[in-house]
Amino acid sequence: MARFHRAGLPFLFIPINTLCYSGIPQEKYNEVSGLTALMRNLGGSVGISFVTTLLARFTQIHLNMIGAHTVAGNGPFDAMRNGLTSAWMRNGIARPDAMQHAHAQIYGMAQIQARLLSYVDVIWIMVVLTAMLIPIPFLMNKPKKAGPAPMAH
């Protein structure tokens, strides 16, 4: 399964290179290649920064929402805390320390769940952005024919 996640790359890079080089005289191919590489690197850097920032912010949002339910008096939280405290006490840890360990475990689980939810949110944002960008190639003007486009390198 892991090998197939790159199966769509030819459907992305071949049309991009075709659009970049179409209508350009052959003596300008080096300049086009340099500009294309520059824009690809800039786009990758901005995209990674965008996704990283979204992941951090959504993780905090979800952790805040999950934390609102981890309070004394909430039945499921109390049951989990008491169960974990009992498990730590069975391992020979005193009750105050066992309760601290239980709270730390619950906080770790909350962090994992918040991170997972933030990844789901970011994936949905990327799906929406991608869906919005799909019509752009169909709206572009067809380039003039200047000769065959070179193979990508």
Tab-separated table of C-alpha atoms in Angstrom, residues 4 10 20 38 61 69 97 138 141-142:
chain	number	residue	atom	x	y	z
A	4	PHE	CA	1.062	3.410	-4.339
A	10	PRO	CA	2.812	11.767	-13.106
A	20	CYS	CA	5.410	25.714	-18.290
A	38	LEU	CA	12.267	28.261	-7.681
A	61	ILE	CA	-8.155	23.947	19.891
A	69	HIS	CA	-14.485	17.305	29.659
A	97	ASP	CA	1.483	9.689	43.361
A	138	PHE	CA	-9.526	24.308	-17.511
A	141	ASN	CA	-5.693	29.897	-22.156
A	142	LYS	CA	-4.153	27.325	-24.449
